[in-house]
Short mmCIF file of N, CA and C in Angstrom, two decimals:
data_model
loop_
_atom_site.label_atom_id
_atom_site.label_comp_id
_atom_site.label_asym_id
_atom_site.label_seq_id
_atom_site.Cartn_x
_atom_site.Cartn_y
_atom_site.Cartn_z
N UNK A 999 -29.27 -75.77 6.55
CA UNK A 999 -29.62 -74.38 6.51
C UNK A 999 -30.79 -74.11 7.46
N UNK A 1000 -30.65 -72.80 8.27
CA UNK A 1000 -31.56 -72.41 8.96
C UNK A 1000 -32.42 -71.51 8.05
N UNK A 1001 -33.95 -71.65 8.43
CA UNK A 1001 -34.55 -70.94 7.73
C UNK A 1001 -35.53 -69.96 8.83
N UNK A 1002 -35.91 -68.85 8.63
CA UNK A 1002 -36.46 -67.69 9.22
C UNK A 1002 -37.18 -66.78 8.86
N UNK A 1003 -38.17 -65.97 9.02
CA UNK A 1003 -38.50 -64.72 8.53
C UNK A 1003 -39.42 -63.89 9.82
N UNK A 1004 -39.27 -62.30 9.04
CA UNK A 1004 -40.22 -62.21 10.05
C UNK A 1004 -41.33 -61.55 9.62
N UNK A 1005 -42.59 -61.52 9.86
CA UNK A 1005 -43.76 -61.56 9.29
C UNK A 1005 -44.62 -60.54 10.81
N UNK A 1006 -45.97 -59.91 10.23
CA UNK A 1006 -46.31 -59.42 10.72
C UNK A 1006 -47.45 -60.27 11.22
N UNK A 1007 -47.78 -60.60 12.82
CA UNK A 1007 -49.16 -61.67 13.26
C UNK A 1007 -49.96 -60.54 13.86
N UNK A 1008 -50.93 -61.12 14.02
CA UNK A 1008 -51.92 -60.40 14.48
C UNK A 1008 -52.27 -61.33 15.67
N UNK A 1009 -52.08 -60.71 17.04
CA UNK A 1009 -52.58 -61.19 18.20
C UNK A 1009 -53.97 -61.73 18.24
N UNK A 1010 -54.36 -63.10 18.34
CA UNK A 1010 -55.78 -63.46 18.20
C UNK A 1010 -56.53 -62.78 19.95
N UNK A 1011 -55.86 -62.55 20.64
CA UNK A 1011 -56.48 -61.81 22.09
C UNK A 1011 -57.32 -60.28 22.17
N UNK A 1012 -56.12 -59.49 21.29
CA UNK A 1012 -56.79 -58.30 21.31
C UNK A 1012 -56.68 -57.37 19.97
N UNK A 1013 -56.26 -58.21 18.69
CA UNK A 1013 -56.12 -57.48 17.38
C UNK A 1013 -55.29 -57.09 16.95
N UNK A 1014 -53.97 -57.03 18.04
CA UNK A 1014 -52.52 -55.89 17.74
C UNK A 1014 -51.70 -56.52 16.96
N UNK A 1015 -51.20 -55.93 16.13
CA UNK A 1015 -50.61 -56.37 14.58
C UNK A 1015 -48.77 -56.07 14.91
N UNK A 1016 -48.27 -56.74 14.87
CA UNK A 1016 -46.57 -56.78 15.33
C UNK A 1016 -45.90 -58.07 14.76
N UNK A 1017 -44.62 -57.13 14.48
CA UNK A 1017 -43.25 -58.40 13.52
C UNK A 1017 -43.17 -59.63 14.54
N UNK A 1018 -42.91 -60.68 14.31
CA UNK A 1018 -42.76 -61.75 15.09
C UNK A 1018 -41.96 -62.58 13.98
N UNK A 1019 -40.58 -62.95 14.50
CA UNK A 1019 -39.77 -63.68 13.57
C UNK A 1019 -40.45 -65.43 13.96
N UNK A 1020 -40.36 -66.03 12.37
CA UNK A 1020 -40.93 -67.45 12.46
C UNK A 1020 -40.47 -68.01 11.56
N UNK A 1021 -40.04 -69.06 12.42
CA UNK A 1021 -38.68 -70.05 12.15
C UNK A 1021 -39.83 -71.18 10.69
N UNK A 1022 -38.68 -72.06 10.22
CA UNK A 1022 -39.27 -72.92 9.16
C UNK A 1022 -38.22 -74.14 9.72
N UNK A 1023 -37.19 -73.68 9.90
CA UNK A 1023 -36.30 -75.02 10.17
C UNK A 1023 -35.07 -74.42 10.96
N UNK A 1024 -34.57 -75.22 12.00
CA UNK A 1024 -33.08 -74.94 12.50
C UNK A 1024 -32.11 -75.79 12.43
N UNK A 1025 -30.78 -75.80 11.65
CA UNK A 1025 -30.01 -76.46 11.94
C UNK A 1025 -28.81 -76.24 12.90
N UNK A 1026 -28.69 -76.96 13.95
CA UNK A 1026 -27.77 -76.39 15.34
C UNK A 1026 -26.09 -76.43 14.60
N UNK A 1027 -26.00 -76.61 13.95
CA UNK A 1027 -24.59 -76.45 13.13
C UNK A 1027 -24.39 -75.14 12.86
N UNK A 1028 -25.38 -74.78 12.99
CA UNK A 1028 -25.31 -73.08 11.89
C UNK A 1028 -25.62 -72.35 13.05
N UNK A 1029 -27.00 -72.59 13.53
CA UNK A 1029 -27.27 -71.62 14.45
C UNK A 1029 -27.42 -71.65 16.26
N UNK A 1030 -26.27 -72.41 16.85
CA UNK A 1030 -26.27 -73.25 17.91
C UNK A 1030 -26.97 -72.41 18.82
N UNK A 1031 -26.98 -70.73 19.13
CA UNK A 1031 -27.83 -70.11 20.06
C UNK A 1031 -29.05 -70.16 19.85
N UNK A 1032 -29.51 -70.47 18.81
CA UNK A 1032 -30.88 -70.61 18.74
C UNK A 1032 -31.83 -71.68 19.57
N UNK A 1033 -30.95 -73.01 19.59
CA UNK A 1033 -31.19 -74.22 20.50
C UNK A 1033 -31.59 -73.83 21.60
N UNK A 1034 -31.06 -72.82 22.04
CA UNK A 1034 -31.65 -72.32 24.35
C UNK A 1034 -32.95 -71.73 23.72
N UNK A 1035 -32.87 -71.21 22.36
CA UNK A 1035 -34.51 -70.28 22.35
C UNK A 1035 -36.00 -71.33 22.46
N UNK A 1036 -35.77 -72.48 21.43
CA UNK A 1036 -35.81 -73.60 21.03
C UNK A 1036 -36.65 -74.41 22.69
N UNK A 1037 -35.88 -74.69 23.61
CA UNK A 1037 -35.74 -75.27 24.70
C UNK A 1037 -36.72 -74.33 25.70
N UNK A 1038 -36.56 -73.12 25.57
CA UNK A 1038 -37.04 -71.92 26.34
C UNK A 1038 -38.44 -72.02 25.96
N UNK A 1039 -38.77 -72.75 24.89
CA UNK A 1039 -40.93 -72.40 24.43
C UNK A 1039 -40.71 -71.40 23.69
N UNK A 1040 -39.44 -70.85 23.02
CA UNK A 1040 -39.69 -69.38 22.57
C UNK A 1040 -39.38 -68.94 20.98
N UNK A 1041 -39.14 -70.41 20.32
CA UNK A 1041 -39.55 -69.93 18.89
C UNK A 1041 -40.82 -70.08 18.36
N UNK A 1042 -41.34 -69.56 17.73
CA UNK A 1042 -42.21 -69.13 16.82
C UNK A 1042 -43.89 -69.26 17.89
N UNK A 1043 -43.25 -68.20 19.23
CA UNK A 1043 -43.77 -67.67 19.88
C UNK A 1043 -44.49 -65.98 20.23
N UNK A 1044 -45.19 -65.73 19.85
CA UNK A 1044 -45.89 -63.90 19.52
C UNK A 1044 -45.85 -63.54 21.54
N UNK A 1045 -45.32 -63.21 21.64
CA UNK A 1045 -45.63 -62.58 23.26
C UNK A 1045 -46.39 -60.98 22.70
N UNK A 1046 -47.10 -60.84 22.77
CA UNK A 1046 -48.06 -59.60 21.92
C UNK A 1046 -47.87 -58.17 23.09
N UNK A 1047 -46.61 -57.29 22.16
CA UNK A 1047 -46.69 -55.81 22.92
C UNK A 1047 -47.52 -55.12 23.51
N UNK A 1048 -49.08 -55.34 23.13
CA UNK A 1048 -50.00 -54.64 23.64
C UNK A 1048 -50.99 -55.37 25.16
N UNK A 1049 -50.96 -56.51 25.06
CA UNK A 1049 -51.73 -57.34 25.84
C UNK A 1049 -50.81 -58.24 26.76
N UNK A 1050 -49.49 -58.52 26.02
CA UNK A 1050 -48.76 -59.32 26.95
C UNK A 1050 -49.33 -61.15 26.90
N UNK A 1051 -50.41 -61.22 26.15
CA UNK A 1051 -50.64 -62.44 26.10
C UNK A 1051 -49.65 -63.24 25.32
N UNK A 1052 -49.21 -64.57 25.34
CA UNK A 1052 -48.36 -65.42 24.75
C UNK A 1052 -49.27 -66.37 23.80
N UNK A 1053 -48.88 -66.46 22.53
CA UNK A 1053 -49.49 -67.52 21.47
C UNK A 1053 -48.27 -68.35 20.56
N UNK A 1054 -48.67 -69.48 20.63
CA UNK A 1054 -47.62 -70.14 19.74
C UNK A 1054 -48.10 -69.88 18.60
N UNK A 1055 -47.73 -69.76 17.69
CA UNK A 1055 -47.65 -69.59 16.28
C UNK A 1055 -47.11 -71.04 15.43
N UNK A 1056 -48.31 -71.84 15.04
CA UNK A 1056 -48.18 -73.26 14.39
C UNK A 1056 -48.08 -73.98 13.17
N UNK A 1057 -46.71 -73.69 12.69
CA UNK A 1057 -46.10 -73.96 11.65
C UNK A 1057 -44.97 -74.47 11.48
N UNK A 1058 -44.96 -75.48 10.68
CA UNK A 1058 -44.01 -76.66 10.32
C UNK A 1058 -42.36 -76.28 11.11
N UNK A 1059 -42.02 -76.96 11.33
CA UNK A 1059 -40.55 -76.67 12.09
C UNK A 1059 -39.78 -78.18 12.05
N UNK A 1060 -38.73 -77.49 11.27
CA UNK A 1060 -37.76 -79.18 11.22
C UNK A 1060 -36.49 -78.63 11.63
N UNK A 1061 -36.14 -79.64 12.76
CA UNK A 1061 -34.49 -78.94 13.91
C UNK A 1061 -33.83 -80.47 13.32
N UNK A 1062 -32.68 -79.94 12.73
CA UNK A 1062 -31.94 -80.70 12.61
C UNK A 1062 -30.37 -80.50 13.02
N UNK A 1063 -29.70 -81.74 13.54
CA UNK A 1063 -28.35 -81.43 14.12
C UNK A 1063 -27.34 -82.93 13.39
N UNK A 1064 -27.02 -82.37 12.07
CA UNK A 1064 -26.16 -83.17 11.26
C UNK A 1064 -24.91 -83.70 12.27
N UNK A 1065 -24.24 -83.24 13.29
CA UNK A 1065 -23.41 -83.66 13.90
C UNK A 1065 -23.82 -84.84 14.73
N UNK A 1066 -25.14 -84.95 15.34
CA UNK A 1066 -25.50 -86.08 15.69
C UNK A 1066 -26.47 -86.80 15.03
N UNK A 1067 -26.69 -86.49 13.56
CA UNK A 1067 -27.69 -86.95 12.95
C UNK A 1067 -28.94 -87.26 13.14
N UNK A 1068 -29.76 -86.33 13.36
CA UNK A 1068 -31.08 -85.90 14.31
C UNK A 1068 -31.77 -84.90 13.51
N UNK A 1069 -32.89 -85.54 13.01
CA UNK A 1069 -33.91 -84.65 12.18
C UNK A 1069 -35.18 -84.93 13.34
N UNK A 1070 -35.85 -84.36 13.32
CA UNK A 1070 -37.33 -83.74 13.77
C UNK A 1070 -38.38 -82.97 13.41
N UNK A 1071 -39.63 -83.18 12.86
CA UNK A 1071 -39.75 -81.93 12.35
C UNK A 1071 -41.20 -82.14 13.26
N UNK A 1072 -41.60 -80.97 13.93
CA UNK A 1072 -42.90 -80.70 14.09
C UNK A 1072 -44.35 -80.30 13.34
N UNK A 1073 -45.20 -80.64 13.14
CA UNK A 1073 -46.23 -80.13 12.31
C UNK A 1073 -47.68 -79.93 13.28
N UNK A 1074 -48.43 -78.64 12.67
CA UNK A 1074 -49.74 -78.67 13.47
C UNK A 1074 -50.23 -80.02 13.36
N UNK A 1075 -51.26 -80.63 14.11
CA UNK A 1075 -52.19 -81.37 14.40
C UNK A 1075 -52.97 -81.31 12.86
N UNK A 1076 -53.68 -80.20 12.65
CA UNK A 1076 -54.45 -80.19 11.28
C UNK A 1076 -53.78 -81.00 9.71
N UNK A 1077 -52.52 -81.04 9.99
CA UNK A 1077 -52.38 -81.82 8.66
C UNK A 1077 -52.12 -83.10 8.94
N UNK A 1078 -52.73 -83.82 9.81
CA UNK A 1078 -52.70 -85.27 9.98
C UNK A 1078 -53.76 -86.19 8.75
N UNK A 1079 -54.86 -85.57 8.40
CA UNK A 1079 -55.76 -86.02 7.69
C UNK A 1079 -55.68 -85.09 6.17
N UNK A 1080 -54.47 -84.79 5.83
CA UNK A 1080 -54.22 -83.60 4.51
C UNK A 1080 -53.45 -84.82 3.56
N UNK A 1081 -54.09 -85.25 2.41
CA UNK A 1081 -53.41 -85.51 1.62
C UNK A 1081 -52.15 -85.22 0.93
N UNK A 1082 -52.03 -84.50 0.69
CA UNK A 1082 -50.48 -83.99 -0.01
C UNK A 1082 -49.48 -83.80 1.40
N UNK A 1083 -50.05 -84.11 2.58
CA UNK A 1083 -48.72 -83.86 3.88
C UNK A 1083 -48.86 -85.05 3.87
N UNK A 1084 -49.81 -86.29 3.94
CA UNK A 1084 -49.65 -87.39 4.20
C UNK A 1084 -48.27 -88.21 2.39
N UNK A 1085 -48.61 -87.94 1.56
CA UNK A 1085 -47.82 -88.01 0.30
C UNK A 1085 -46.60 -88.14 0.24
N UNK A 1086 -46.46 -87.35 1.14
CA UNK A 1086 -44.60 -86.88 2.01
C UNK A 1086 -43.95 -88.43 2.78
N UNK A 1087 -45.00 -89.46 2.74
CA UNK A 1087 -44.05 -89.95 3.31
C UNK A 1087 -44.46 -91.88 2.90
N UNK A 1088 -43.38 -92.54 2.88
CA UNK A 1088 -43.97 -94.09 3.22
C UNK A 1088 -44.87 -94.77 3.83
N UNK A 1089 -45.46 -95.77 3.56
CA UNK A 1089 -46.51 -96.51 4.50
C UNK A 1089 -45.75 -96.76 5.94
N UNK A 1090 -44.34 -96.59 6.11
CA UNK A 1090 -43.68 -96.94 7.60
C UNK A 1090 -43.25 -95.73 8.16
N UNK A 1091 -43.76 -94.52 7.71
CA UNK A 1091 -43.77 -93.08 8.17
C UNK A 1091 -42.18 -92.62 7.80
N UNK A 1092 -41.36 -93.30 7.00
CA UNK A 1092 -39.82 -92.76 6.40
C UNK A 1092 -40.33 -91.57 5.29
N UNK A 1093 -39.60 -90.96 5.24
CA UNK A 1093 -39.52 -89.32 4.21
C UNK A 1093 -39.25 -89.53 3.24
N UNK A 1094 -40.65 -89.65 2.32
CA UNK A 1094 -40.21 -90.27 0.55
C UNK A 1094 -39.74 -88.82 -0.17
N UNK A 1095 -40.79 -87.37 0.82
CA UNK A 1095 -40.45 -86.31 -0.51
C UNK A 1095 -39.08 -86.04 -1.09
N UNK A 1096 -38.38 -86.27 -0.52
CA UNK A 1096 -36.75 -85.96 -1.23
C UNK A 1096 -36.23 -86.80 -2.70
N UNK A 1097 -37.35 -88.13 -2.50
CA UNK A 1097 -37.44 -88.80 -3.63
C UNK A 1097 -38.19 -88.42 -4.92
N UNK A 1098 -38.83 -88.08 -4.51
CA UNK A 1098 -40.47 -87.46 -5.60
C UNK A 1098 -40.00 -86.20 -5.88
N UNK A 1099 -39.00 -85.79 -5.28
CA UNK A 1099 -38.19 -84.58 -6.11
C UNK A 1099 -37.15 -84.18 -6.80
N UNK A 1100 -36.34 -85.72 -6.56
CA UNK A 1100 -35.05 -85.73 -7.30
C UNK A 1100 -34.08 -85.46 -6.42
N UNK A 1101 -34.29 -84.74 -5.11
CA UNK A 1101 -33.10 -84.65 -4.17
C UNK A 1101 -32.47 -86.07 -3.51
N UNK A 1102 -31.42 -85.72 -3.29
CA UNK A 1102 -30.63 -86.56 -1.99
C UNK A 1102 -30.88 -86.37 -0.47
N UNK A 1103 -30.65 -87.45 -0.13
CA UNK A 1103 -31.28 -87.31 1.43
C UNK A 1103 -30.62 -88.20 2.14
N UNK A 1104 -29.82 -87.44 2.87
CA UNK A 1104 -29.15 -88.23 4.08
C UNK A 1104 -29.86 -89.27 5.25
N UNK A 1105 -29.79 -90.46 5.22
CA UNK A 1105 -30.25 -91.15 5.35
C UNK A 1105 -30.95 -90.78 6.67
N UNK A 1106 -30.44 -89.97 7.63
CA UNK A 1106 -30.84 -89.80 8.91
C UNK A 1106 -31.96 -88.54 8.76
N UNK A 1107 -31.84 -87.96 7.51
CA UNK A 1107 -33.38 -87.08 7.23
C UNK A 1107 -34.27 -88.44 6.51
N UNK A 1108 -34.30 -89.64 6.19
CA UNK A 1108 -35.47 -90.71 5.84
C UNK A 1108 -35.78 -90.66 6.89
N UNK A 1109 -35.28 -90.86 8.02
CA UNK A 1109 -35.95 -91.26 9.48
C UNK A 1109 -36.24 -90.18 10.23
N UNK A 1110 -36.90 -89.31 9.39
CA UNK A 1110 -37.82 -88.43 10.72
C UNK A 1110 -38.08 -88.49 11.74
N UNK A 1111 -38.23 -87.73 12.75
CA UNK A 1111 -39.33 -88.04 14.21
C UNK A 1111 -40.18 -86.99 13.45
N UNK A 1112 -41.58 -87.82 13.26
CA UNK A 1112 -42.60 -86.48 13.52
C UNK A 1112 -43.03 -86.28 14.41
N UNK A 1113 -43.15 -85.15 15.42
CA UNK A 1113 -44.19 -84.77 16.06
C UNK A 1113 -45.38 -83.86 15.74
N UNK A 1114 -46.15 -83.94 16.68
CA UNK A 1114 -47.07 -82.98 16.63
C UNK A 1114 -47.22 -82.25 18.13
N UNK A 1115 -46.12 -81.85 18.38
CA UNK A 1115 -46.35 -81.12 19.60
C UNK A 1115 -44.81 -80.36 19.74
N UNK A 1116 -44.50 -79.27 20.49
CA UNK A 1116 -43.41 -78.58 20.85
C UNK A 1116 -42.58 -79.35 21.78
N UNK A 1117 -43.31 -79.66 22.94
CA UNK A 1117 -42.81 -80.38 23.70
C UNK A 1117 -42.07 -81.46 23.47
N UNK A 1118 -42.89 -82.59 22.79
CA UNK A 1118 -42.42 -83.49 22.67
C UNK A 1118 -41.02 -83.60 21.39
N UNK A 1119 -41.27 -82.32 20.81
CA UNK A 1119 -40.11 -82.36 19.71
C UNK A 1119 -38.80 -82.22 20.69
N UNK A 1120 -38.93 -80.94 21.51
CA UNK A 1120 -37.62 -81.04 22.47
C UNK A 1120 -37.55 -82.48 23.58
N UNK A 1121 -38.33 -82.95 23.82
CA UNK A 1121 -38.10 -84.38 24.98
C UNK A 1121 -37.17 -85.37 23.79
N UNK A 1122 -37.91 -85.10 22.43
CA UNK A 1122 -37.34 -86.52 21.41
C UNK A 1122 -35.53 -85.77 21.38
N UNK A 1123 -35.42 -84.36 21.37
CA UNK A 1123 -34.19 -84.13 21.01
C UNK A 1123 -33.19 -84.43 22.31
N UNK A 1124 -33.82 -84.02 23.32
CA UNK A 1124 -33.00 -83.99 24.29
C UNK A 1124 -32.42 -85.82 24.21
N UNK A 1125 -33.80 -86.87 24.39
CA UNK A 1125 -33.09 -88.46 24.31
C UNK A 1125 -32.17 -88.95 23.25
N UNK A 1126 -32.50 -88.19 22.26
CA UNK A 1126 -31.27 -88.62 21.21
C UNK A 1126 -30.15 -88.18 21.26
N UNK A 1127 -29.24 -86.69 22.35
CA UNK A 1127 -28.32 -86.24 22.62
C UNK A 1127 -27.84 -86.85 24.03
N UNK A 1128 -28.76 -87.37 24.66
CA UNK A 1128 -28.12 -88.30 25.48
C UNK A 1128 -27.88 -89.24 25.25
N UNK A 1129 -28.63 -90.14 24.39
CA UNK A 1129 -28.56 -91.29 23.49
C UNK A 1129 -27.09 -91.33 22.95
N UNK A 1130 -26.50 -90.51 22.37
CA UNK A 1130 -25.55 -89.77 20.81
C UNK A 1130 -24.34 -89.95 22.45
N UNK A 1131 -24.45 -89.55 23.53
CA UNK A 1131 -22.98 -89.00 24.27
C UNK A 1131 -23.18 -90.29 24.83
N UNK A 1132 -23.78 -90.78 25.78
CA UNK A 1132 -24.10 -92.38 25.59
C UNK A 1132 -23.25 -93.16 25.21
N UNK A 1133 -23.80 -93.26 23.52
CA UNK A 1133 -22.59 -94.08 22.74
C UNK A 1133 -21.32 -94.26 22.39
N UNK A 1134 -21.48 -92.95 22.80
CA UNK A 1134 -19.72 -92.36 22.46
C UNK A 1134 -18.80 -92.35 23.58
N UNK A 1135 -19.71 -92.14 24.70
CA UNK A 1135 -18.58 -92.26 25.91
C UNK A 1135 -18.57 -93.22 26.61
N UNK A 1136 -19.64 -94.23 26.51
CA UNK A 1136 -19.95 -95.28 27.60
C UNK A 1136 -20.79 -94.72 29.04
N UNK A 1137 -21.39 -93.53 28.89
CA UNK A 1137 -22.03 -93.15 30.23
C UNK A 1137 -22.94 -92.36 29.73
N UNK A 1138 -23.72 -91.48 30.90
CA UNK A 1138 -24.59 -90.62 30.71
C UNK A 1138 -24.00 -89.49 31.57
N UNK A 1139 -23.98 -88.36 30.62
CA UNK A 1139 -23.15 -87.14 30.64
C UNK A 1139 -24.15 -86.21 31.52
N UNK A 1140 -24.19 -85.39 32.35
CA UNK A 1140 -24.60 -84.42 32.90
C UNK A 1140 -24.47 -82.91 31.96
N UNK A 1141 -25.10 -82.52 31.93
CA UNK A 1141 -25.18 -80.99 31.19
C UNK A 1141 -24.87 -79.86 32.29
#
């Protein structure tokens, strides 16, 4: 499930208060156009109507693509030293919360990539879809 809303930010540049939709999670099964937004720098991005300045907006984001079994989730920098985000997971960085809650968890959501950066969440996705056609075809596929 993709998750979304849209919420009102307040431009930290010049004060101007505007809807800005902000993502929580994407799964490319469900919402495959969203992936070019994704790639583009442009989710849970405020481009601010009044000033034109651009701000990322830094909150948790997990892209997952069950067809190639590829979880990711990004998190700000600030909850590296947060107890209850650190809780979330094993001493070998695998995803215990699904346990500590009674859910099921497909084995390829235990193995997270965390990042802490945008970038690097799309570089990890892009190697694992070349990785994924790779295996399957014996080559490396051109897009």
């Amino acid at each position: 499930m993709s998750i979304n809303e849209t919420k009102i930010v307040v431009c930290p540049h010049c004060q101007h208060e505007q809807s800005v939709k902000i993502w929580q999670s994407l799964n490319v099964a469900l919402d495959k156009e969203v992936k070019k937004e994704l790639f583009e720098g442009k989710i849970n991005l405020l481009v601010c109507e009044n000033c034109q300045q651009k701000t990322f907006i830094p909150v948790p984001f997990l892209y997952v693509d069950p067809d190639r079994q590829i979880a990711a989730h990004y998190f700000p920098t600030a909850v590296i030293r947060d107890e209850k985000f650190l809780k979330q997971f094993q001493i070998d960085g695998t995803y215990a919360g699904g346990e500590s809650a009674g859910l099921e968890v497909p084995d390829y959501m235990r193995y997270l990539h965390i990042v802490f950066n945008m970038d690097e969440l799309v570089t990890f996705i892009v190697f694992r879809e070349v990785l994924f056609d790779f295996h399957r075809t014996g080559k490396v596929l051109l897009d």
